[in-house]
CSV table of C-alpha atoms in Angstrom, one decimal:
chain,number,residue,atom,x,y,z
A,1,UNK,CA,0.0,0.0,0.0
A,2,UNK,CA,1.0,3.3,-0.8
A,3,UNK,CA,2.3,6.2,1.8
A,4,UNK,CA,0.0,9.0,2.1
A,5,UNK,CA,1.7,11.9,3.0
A,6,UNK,CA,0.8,14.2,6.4
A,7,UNK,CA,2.1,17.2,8.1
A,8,UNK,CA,4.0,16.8,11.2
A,9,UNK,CA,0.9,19.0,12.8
A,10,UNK,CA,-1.5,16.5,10.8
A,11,UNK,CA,0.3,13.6,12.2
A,12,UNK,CA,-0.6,14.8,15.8
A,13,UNK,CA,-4.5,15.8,15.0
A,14,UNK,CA,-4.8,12.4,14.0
A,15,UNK,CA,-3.2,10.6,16.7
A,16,UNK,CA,-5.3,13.2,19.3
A,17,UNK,CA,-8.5,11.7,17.4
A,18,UNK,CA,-7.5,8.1,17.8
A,19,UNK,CA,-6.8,8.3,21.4
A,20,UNK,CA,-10.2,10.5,22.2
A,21,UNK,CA,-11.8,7.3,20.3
A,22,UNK,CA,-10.4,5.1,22.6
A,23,UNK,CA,-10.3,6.7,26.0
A,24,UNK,CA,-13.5,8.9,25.8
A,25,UNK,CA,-16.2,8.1,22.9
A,26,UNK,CA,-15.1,4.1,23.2
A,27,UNK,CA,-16.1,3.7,27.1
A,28,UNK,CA,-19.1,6.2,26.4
A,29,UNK,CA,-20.6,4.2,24.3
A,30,UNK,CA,-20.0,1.1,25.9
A,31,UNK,CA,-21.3,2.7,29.0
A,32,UNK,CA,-24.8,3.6,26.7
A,33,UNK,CA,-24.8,0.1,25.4
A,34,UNK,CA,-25.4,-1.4,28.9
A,35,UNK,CA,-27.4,1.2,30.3
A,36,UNK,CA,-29.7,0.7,27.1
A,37,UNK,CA,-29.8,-3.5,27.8
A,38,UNK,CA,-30.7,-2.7,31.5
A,39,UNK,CA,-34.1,-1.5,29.8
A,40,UNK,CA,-35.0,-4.8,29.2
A,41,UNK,CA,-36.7,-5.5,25.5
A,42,UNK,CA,-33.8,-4.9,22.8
A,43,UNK,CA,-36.4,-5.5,19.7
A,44,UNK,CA,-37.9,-2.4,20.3
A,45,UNK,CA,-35.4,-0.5,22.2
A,46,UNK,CA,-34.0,2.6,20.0
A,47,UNK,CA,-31.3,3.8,22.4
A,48,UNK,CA,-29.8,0.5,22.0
A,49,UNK,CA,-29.9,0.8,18.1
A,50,UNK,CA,-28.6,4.3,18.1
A,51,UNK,CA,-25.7,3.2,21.0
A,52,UNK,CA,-25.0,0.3,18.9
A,53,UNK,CA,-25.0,2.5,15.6
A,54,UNK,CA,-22.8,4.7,17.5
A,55,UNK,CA,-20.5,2.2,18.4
A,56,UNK,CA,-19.5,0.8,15.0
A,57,UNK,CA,-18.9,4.6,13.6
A,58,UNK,CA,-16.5,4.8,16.9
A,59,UNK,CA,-15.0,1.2,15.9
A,60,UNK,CA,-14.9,2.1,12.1
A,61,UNK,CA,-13.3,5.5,12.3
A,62,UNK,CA,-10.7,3.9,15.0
A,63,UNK,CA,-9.6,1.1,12.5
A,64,UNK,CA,-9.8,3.8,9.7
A,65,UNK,CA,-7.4,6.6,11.9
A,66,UNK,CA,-5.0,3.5,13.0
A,67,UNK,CA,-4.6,2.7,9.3
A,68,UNK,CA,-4.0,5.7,8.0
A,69,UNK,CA,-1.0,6.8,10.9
A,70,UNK,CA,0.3,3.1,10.3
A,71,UNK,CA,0.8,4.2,6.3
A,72,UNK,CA,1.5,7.7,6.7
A,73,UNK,CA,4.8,9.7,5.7
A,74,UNK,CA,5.5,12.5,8.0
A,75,UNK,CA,6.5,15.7,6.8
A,76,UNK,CA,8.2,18.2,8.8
A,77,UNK,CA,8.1,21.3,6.6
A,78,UNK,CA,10.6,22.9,8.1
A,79,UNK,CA,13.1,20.4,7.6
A,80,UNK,CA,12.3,20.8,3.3
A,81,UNK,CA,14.7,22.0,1.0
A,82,UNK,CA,12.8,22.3,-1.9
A,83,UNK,CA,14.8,25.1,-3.4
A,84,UNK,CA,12.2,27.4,-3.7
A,85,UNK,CA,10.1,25.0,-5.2
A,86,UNK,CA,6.6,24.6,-4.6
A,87,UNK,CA,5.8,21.2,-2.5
A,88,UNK,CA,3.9,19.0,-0.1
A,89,UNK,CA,4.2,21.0,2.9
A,90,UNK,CA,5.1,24.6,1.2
A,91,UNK,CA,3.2,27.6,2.2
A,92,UNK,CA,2.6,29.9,-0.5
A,93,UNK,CA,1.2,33.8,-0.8
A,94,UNK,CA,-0.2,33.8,-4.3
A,95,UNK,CA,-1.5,37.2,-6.2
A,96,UNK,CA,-4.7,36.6,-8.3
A,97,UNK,CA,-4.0,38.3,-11.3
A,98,UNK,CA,-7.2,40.1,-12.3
A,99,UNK,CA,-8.2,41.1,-9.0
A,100,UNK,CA,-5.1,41.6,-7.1
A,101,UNK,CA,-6.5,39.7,-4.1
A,102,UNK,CA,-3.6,38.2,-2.0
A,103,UNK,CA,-4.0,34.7,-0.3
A,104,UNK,CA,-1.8,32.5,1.6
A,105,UNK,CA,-2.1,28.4,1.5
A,106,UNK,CA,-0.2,25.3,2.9
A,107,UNK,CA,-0.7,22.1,0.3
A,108,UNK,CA,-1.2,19.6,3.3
A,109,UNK,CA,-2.7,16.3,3.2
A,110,UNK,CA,-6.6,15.2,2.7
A,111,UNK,CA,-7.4,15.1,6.7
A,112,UNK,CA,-5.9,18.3,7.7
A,113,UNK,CA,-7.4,20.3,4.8
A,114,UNK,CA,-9.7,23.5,5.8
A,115,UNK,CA,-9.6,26.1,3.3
A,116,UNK,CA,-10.9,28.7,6.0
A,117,UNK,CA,-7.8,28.1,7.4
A,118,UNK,CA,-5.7,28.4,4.2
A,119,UNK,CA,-4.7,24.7,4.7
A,120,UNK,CA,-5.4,23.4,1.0
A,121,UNK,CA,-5.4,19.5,0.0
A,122,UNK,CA,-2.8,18.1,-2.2
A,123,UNK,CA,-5.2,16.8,-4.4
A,124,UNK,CA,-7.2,20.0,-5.1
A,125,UNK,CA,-7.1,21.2,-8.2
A,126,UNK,CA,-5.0,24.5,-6.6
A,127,UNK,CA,-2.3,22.6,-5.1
A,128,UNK,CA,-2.0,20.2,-8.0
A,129,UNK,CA,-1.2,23.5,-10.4
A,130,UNK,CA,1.3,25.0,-7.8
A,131,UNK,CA,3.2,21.6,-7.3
A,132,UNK,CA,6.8,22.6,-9.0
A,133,UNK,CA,5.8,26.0,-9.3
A,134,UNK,CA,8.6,28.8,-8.4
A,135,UNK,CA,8.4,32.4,-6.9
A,136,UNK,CA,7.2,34.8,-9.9
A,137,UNK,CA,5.8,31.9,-11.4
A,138,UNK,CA,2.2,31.7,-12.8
A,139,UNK,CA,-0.3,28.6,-12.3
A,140,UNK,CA,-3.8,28.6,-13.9
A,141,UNK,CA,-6.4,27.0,-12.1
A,142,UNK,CA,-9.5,25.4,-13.5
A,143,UNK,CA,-12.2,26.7,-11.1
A,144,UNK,CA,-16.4,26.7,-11.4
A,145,UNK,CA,-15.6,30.7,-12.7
A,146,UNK,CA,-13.5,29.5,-15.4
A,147,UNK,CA,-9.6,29.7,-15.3
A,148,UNK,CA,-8.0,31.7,-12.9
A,149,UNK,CA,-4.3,32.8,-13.0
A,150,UNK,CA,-2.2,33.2,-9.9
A,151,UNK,CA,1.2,34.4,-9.3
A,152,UNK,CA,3.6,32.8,-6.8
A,153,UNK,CA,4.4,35.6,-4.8
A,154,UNK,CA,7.1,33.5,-2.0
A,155,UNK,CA,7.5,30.1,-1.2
A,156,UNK,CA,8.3,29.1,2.3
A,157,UNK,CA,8.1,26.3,4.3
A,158,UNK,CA,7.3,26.6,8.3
């Protein structure tokens, strides 16, 4: 199986969700699970389907977070030396180049992704036109608007 690669700061999101899945929303819902059988009459008992429900999103999203750290390739981005070069981990201020607009992204991995917080995934269509890219470079976009043409304005990588 292929690595997936993750942010050192991604890395540790992750791992803080797995162990909140085991040592809070695990017991929690083991704890509702009883509590629910104490009622008596499972066949028609729906806090006992909603516990149990509950229980195999917990169980699915723990095997699912375990899986993912056990394939994952940390990336500390301020240990790159990309030369300037645009890459997994870079944070980049780009100009839009009919409105002016400035923004700032990191290209970061599919789970720590949040666009409100300028953390872009490297499989967007944005991150996959900056990969490579250089300061005073240009990458065109394909967005719902149509094409939109940014310049690299600095590469860094914090």
């Amino acid at each position: 199986m292929a690595t997936i690669p993750i942010t050192k700061r991604g890395a540790e999101k992750l791992k803080a969700e797995l162990h909140k899945l085991k040592t809070v929303d695990r017991p929690w819902v083991i704890n509702a699970i009883a509590e629910a059988r104490a009622q008596g009459d499972l066949s028609e008992n729906a806090e006992y389907e909603v516990a149990k429900d509950r229980q195999g999103f917990i169980e699915g999203r723990i095997q699912e977070v375990e899986s993912k750290l056990s394939i994952c390739q940390i990336i500390n981005p301020a240990e790159l030396d990309a030369e300037g070069r645009v890459v997994f981990g870079a944070t980049v201020k780009l100009e839009d180049e009919d409105s002016g607009d400035v923004v700032t992204y990191q290209i970061v991995g599919e789970d720590e992704a949040d666009i409100k917080l300028g953390l872009v995934n490297i499989g967007s269509p944005i991150a996959r036109a900056l990969i490579g890219k250089e300061q005073g470079d240009t990458a065109e976009v394909q967005a719902p608007g149509g094409i939109k043409r940014y310049e690299v304005v600095t590469v860094s990588y914090v």
